[in-house]
Amino acid sequence: MNILAELAETFRSTAVSKAYGEPVQVGGETLVPVALVQAGFGGGGEADGDGGGGAGGLVVPLGVYAGREGGPAEFRPNPITLVAVLTPIVWILVRGLRKR
């Protein structure tokens, strides 16, 4: 396996493990953080061996799963992320309705 493929696999497995955080006990509840994780890796080279590569990623905290022992878990969204995601959607819908 070449170095580019190895780096891509390492980066991908690291990004996947970040979607759900480690459970944390807070006030009698167990919280499991949840995030949207996006990762990318790319590279290229020339015939003479010169080349390069790079990686990047984005992690957006979506919220937490919260529950007490023996009870069901519920998803609690991150209000800041919720506003950030809904604002452009509402803007597009309002703008579309005005054009009618």
CSV table of N, CA and C in Angstrom, one decimal:
chain,number,residue,atom,x,y,z
A,1,MET,N,0.9,-1.2,0.0
A,1,MET,CA,0.0,0.0,0.0
A,1,MET,C,0.9,1.2,0.0
A,2,ASN,N,0.6,2.2,-0.8
A,2,ASN,CA,1.4,3.4,-0.8
A,2,ASN,C,1.1,4.4,0.3
A,3,ILE,N,1.9,5.3,0.5
A,3,ILE,CA,1.8,6.2,1.7
A,3,ILE,C,0.5,7.1,1.6
A,4,LEU,N,0.1,7.4,0.4
A,4,LEU,CA,-1.1,8.2,0.2
A,4,LEU,C,-2.3,7.4,0.7
A,5,ALA,N,-2.4,6.2,0.3
A,5,ALA,CA,-3.5,5.4,0.7
A,5,ALA,C,-3.5,5.1,2.2
A,6,GLU,N,-2.4,4.9,2.8
A,6,GLU,CA,-2.3,4.7,4.2
A,6,GLU,C,-2.7,6.0,5.0
A,7,LEU,N,-2.3,7.2,4.5
A,7,LEU,CA,-2.7,8.4,5.2
A,7,LEU,C,-4.2,8.6,5.1
A,8,ALA,N,-4.8,8.3,3.9
A,8,ALA,CA,-6.2,8.5,3.7
A,8,ALA,C,-7.0,7.6,4.6
A,9,GLU,N,-6.6,6.3,4.8
A,9,GLU,CA,-7.2,5.4,5.7
A,9,GLU,C,-7.2,5.8,7.1
A,10,THR,N,-6.0,6.3,7.5
A,10,THR,CA,-5.8,6.8,8.9
A,10,THR,C,-6.7,8.0,9.2
A,11,PHE,N,-6.8,8.9,8.3
A,11,PHE,CA,-7.6,10.1,8.4
A,11,PHE,C,-9.1,9.8,8.4
A,12,ARG,N,-9.5,8.9,7.6
A,12,ARG,CA,-10.9,8.5,7.5
A,12,ARG,C,-11.3,7.8,8.8
A,13,SER,N,-10.5,6.9,9.4
A,13,SER,CA,-10.9,6.2,10.6
A,13,SER,C,-10.9,7.1,11.8
A,14,THR,N,-10.0,8.1,11.8
A,14,THR,CA,-10.0,9.1,12.8
A,14,THR,C,-11.3,10.0,12.8
A,15,ALA,N,-11.7,10.4,11.6
A,15,ALA,CA,-12.9,11.2,11.4
A,15,ALA,C,-14.1,10.5,11.9
A,16,VAL,N,-14.2,9.2,11.5
A,16,VAL,CA,-15.4,8.4,11.9
A,16,VAL,C,-15.5,8.3,13.4
A,17,SER,N,-14.4,8.1,14.1
A,17,SER,CA,-14.4,7.9,15.6
A,17,SER,C,-14.8,9.2,16.3
A,18,LYS,N,-14.8,10.4,15.6
A,18,LYS,CA,-15.2,11.6,16.2
A,18,LYS,C,-16.7,11.9,16.1
A,19,ALA,N,-17.5,11.2,15.4
A,19,ALA,CA,-18.9,11.5,15.2
A,19,ALA,C,-19.6,11.3,16.6
A,20,TYR,N,-19.2,10.4,17.4
A,20,TYR,CA,-19.8,10.1,18.7
A,20,TYR,C,-18.7,10.2,19.7
A,21,GLY,N,-18.9,11.1,20.7
A,21,GLY,CA,-17.9,11.2,21.8
A,21,GLY,C,-18.0,10.2,22.9
A,22,GLU,N,-17.1,10.2,23.8
A,22,GLU,CA,-17.1,9.3,24.9
A,22,GLU,C,-18.3,9.7,25.8
A,23,PRO,N,-19.0,8.8,26.4
A,23,PRO,CA,-20.1,9.1,27.3
A,23,PRO,C,-19.6,9.8,28.6
A,24,VAL,N,-20.3,10.8,29.0
A,24,VAL,CA,-20.0,11.6,30.2
A,24,VAL,C,-21.2,11.6,31.2
A,25,GLN,N,-20.9,11.4,32.5
A,25,GLN,CA,-21.9,11.5,33.5
A,25,GLN,C,-22.0,12.9,34.0
A,26,VAL,N,-23.3,13.5,33.9
A,26,VAL,CA,-23.5,14.8,34.4
A,26,VAL,C,-24.9,14.8,35.1
A,27,GLY,N,-24.9,15.2,36.4
A,27,GLY,CA,-26.1,15.3,37.1
A,27,GLY,C,-27.0,14.0,37.1
A,28,GLY,N,-26.5,12.9,37.1
A,28,GLY,CA,-27.2,11.6,37.1
A,28,GLY,C,-27.6,11.2,35.7
A,29,GLU,N,-27.2,11.9,34.7
A,29,GLU,CA,-27.5,11.5,33.3
A,29,GLU,C,-26.2,11.1,32.6
A,30,THR,N,-26.4,10.3,31.6
A,30,THR,CA,-25.3,9.9,30.7
A,30,THR,C,-25.5,10.7,29.4
A,31,LEU,N,-24.5,11.5,29.0
A,31,LEU,CA,-24.5,12.3,27.8
A,31,LEU,C,-23.5,11.7,26.8
A,32,VAL,N,-23.9,11.5,25.6
A,32,VAL,CA,-23.1,11.1,24.5
A,32,VAL,C,-23.1,12.2,23.4
A,33,PRO,N,-22.0,13.0,23.3
A,33,PRO,CA,-21.9,14.0,22.3
A,33,PRO,C,-22.0,13.5,20.9
A,34,VAL,N,-22.7,14.2,20.0
A,34,VAL,CA,-22.9,13.8,18.6
A,34,VAL,C,-22.5,15.0,17.7
A,35,ALA,N,-21.7,14.6,16.7
A,35,ALA,CA,-21.2,15.7,15.8
A,35,ALA,C,-21.3,15.2,14.3
A,36,LEU,N,-21.5,16.2,13.4
A,36,LEU,CA,-21.4,15.9,12.0
A,36,LEU,C,-19.9,16.1,11.7
A,37,VAL,N,-19.3,15.0,11.1
A,37,VAL,CA,-17.9,15.0,10.8
A,37,VAL,C,-17.7,14.9,9.3
A,38,GLN,N,-16.9,15.7,8.7
A,38,GLN,CA,-16.6,15.7,7.3
A,38,GLN,C,-15.1,15.7,7.2
A,39,ALA,N,-14.5,14.8,6.4
A,39,ALA,CA,-13.1,14.8,6.2
A,39,ALA,C,-12.7,14.6,4.8
A,40,GLY,N,-11.6,15.1,4.4
A,40,GLY,CA,-11.1,14.9,3.0
A,40,GLY,C,-9.6,14.8,3.0
A,41,PHE,N,-9.1,14.2,2.0
A,41,PHE,CA,-7.7,14.0,1.8
A,41,PHE,C,-7.4,13.9,0.3
A,42,GLY,N,-6.3,14.6,-0.1
A,42,GLY,CA,-6.0,14.6,-1.5
A,42,GLY,C,-4.5,14.7,-1.7
A,43,GLY,N,-4.1,14.3,-2.8
A,43,GLY,CA,-2.7,14.5,-3.1
A,43,GLY,C,-2.4,14.3,-4.6
A,44,GLY,N,-1.2,14.5,-5.0
A,44,GLY,CA,-0.8,14.4,-6.4
A,44,GLY,C,0.7,14.4,-6.5
A,45,GLY,N,1.1,14.1,-7.7
A,45,GLY,CA,2.5,14.1,-8.0
A,45,GLY,C,2.9,14.1,-9.4
A,46,GLU,N,4.1,14.3,-9.7
A,46,GLU,CA,4.7,14.3,-11.0
A,46,GLU,C,5.5,13.1,-11.3
A,47,ALA,N,5.8,12.8,-12.5
A,47,ALA,CA,6.5,11.7,-12.9
A,47,ALA,C,7.9,11.6,-12.3
A,48,ASP,N,8.5,12.8,-12.0
A,48,ASP,CA,9.9,12.8,-11.4
A,48,ASP,C,9.9,12.6,-9.9
A,49,GLY,N,8.7,12.4,-9.3
A,49,GLY,CA,8.6,12.1,-7.9
A,49,GLY,C,8.2,13.3,-7.0
A,50,ASP,N,8.2,14.5,-7.6
A,50,ASP,CA,7.7,15.6,-6.8
A,50,ASP,C,6.2,15.6,-6.6
A,51,GLY,N,5.7,16.0,-5.5
A,51,GLY,CA,4.3,15.9,-5.2
A,51,GLY,C,4.0,16.5,-3.9
A,52,GLY,N,2.7,16.3,-3.5
A,52,GLY,CA,2.3,16.8,-2.2
A,52,GLY,C,0.9,16.3,-1.9
A,53,GLY,N,0.5,16.6,-0.8
A,53,GLY,CA,-0.9,16.2,-0.4
A,53,GLY,C,-1.4,17.1,0.8
A,54,GLY,N,-2.6,16.8,1.1
A,54,GLY,CA,-3.2,17.6,2.2
A,54,GLY,C,-4.4,17.0,2.7
A,55,ALA,N,-4.8,17.4,3.9
A,55,ALA,CA,-6.0,16.9,4.5
A,55,ALA,C,-6.8,18.0,5.2
A,56,GLY,N,-8.0,17.8,5.3
A,56,GLY,CA,-8.8,18.8,6.0
A,56,GLY,C,-10.1,18.2,6.6
A,57,GLY,N,-10.7,18.9,7.5
A,57,GLY,CA,-11.9,18.4,8.1
A,57,GLY,C,-12.8,19.4,8.7
A,58,LEU,N,-14.0,19.0,9.0
A,58,LEU,CA,-14.9,19.9,9.7
A,58,LEU,C,-15.7,19.1,10.7
A,59,VAL,N,-15.9,19.6,11.9
A,59,VAL,CA,-16.7,19.0,12.9
A,59,VAL,C,-17.7,20.0,13.4
A,60,VAL,N,-19.0,19.7,13.3
A,60,VAL,CA,-20.1,20.5,13.7
A,60,VAL,C,-20.8,19.8,14.9
A,61,PRO,N,-20.8,20.4,16.1
A,61,PRO,CA,-21.5,19.7,17.2
A,61,PRO,C,-23.0,19.8,17.0
A,62,LEU,N,-23.6,18.7,16.9
A,62,LEU,CA,-25.1,18.6,16.6
A,62,LEU,C,-25.9,18.6,17.9
A,63,GLY,N,-25.4,18.0,19.0
A,63,GLY,CA,-26.1,17.9,20.2
A,63,GLY,C,-25.6,16.7,21.0
A,64,VAL,N,-26.5,16.2,21.9
A,64,VAL,CA,-26.1,15.0,22.7
A,64,VAL,C,-27.3,14.1,22.8
A,65,TYR,N,-27.0,12.8,23.0
A,65,TYR,CA,-28.0,11.8,23.4
A,65,TYR,C,-27.9,11.8,24.9
A,66,ALA,N,-29.0,12.0,25.6
A,66,ALA,CA,-29.0,12.0,27.1
A,66,ALA,C,-30.0,11.0,27.6
A,67,GLY,N,-29.7,10.4,28.7
A,67,GLY,CA,-30.6,9.4,29.3
A,67,GLY,C,-30.1,9.0,30.7
A,68,ARG,N,-31.0,8.5,31.4
A,68,ARG,CA,-30.7,8.0,32.8
A,68,ARG,C,-30.7,6.5,32.7
A,69,GLU,N,-30.0,5.9,33.6
A,69,GLU,CA,-29.8,4.5,33.6
A,69,GLU,C,-31.1,3.7,33.6
A,70,GLY,N,-31.3,2.8,32.7
A,70,GLY,CA,-32.6,2.1,32.6
A,70,GLY,C,-33.7,2.8,31.8
A,71,GLY,N,-33.4,4.0,31.4
A,71,GLY,CA,-34.5,4.7,30.7
A,71,GLY,C,-34.1,5.0,29.3
A,72,PRO,N,-35.0,5.5,28.5
A,72,PRO,CA,-34.7,5.7,27.0
A,72,PRO,C,-33.8,7.0,26.9
A,73,ALA,N,-33.0,7.0,25.9
A,73,ALA,CA,-32.2,8.2,25.6
A,73,ALA,C,-32.9,9.1,24.6
A,74,GLU,N,-32.7,10.4,24.8
A,74,GLU,CA,-33.4,11.3,23.9
A,74,GLU,C,-32.3,12.2,23.3
A,75,PHE,N,-32.5,12.7,22.1
A,75,PHE,CA,-31.6,13.6,21.4
A,75,PHE,C,-31.9,15.0,21.8
A,76,ARG,N,-30.9,15.8,22.2
A,76,ARG,CA,-31.1,17.2,22.5
A,76,ARG,C,-30.2,18.0,21.6
A,77,PRO,N,-30.7,18.7,20.7
A,77,PRO,CA,-29.9,19.4,19.7
A,77,PRO,C,-29.2,20.6,20.3
A,78,ASN,N,-28.1,20.9,19.7
A,78,ASN,CA,-27.3,22.1,20.1
A,78,ASN,C,-28.0,23.3,19.5
A,79,PRO,N,-28.5,24.2,20.4
A,79,PRO,CA,-29.3,25.4,19.8
A,79,PRO,C,-28.5,26.3,18.9
A,80,ILE,N,-27.2,26.5,19.1
A,80,ILE,CA,-26.5,27.3,18.2
A,80,ILE,C,-26.3,26.7,16.8
A,81,THR,N,-26.1,25.5,16.8
A,81,THR,CA,-26.0,24.8,15.5
A,81,THR,C,-27.4,24.8,14.8
A,82,LEU,N,-28.4,24.6,15.6
A,82,LEU,CA,-29.8,24.6,15.0
A,82,LEU,C,-30.1,25.9,14.4
A,83,VAL,N,-29.8,27.0,15.0
A,83,VAL,CA,-30.0,28.3,14.5
A,83,VAL,C,-29.1,28.6,13.2
A,84,ALA,N,-27.9,28.1,13.3
A,84,ALA,CA,-27.0,28.3,12.1
A,84,ALA,C,-27.4,27.5,10.9
A,85,VAL,N,-28.0,26.4,11.1
A,85,VAL,CA,-28.5,25.6,10.0
A,85,VAL,C,-29.8,26.1,9.5
A,86,LEU,N,-30.7,26.5,10.4
A,86,LEU,CA,-32.1,26.9,10.0
A,86,LEU,C,-32.1,28.3,9.4
A,87,THR,N,-31.2,29.2,9.7
A,87,THR,CA,-31.2,30.5,9.2
A,87,THR,C,-31.2,30.6,7.7
A,88,PRO,N,-30.3,30.0,7.0
A,88,PRO,CA,-30.3,30.1,5.6
A,88,PRO,C,-31.5,29.4,4.9
A,89,ILE,N,-32.0,28.3,5.6
A,89,ILE,CA,-33.2,27.6,5.0
A,89,ILE,C,-34.4,28.5,5.1
A,90,VAL,N,-34.6,29.2,6.2
A,90,VAL,CA,-35.7,30.1,6.4
A,90,VAL,C,-35.6,31.3,5.4
A,91,TRP,N,-34.4,31.8,5.3
A,91,TRP,CA,-34.1,32.9,4.3
A,91,TRP,C,-34.5,32.5,2.9
A,92,ILE,N,-34.1,31.3,2.5
A,92,ILE,CA,-34.4,30.9,1.1
A,92,ILE,C,-36.0,30.7,1.0
A,93,LEU,N,-36.6,30.2,2.0
A,93,LEU,CA,-38.1,30.0,1.9
A,93,LEU,C,-38.8,31.3,1.9
A,94,VAL,N,-38.4,32.2,2.7
A,94,VAL,CA,-39.1,33.6,2.7
A,94,VAL,C,-38.8,34.3,1.4
A,95,ARG,N,-37.6,34.2,0.9
A,95,ARG,CA,-37.3,34.9,-0.4
A,95,ARG,C,-38.2,34.3,-1.5
A,96,GLY,N,-38.3,32.9,-1.5
A,96,GLY,CA,-39.1,32.3,-2.5
A,96,GLY,C,-40.6,32.6,-2.4
A,97,LEU,N,-41.1,32.8,-1.2
A,97,LEU,CA,-42.5,33.1,-1.1
A,97,LEU,C,-42.8,34.6,-1.5
A,98,ARG,N,-41.8,35.5,-1.4
A,98,ARG,CA,-42.0,36.9,-1.8
A,98,ARG,C,-42.1,37.0,-3.3
A,99,LYS,N,-41.4,36.1,-4.0
A,99,LYS,CA,-41.4,36.2,-5.5
A,99,LYS,C,-42.7,35.7,-6.1
A,100,ARG,N,-43.6,35.2,-5.4
A,100,ARG,CA,-44.8,34.7,-5.9
A,100,ARG,C,-45.8,35.8,-6.2
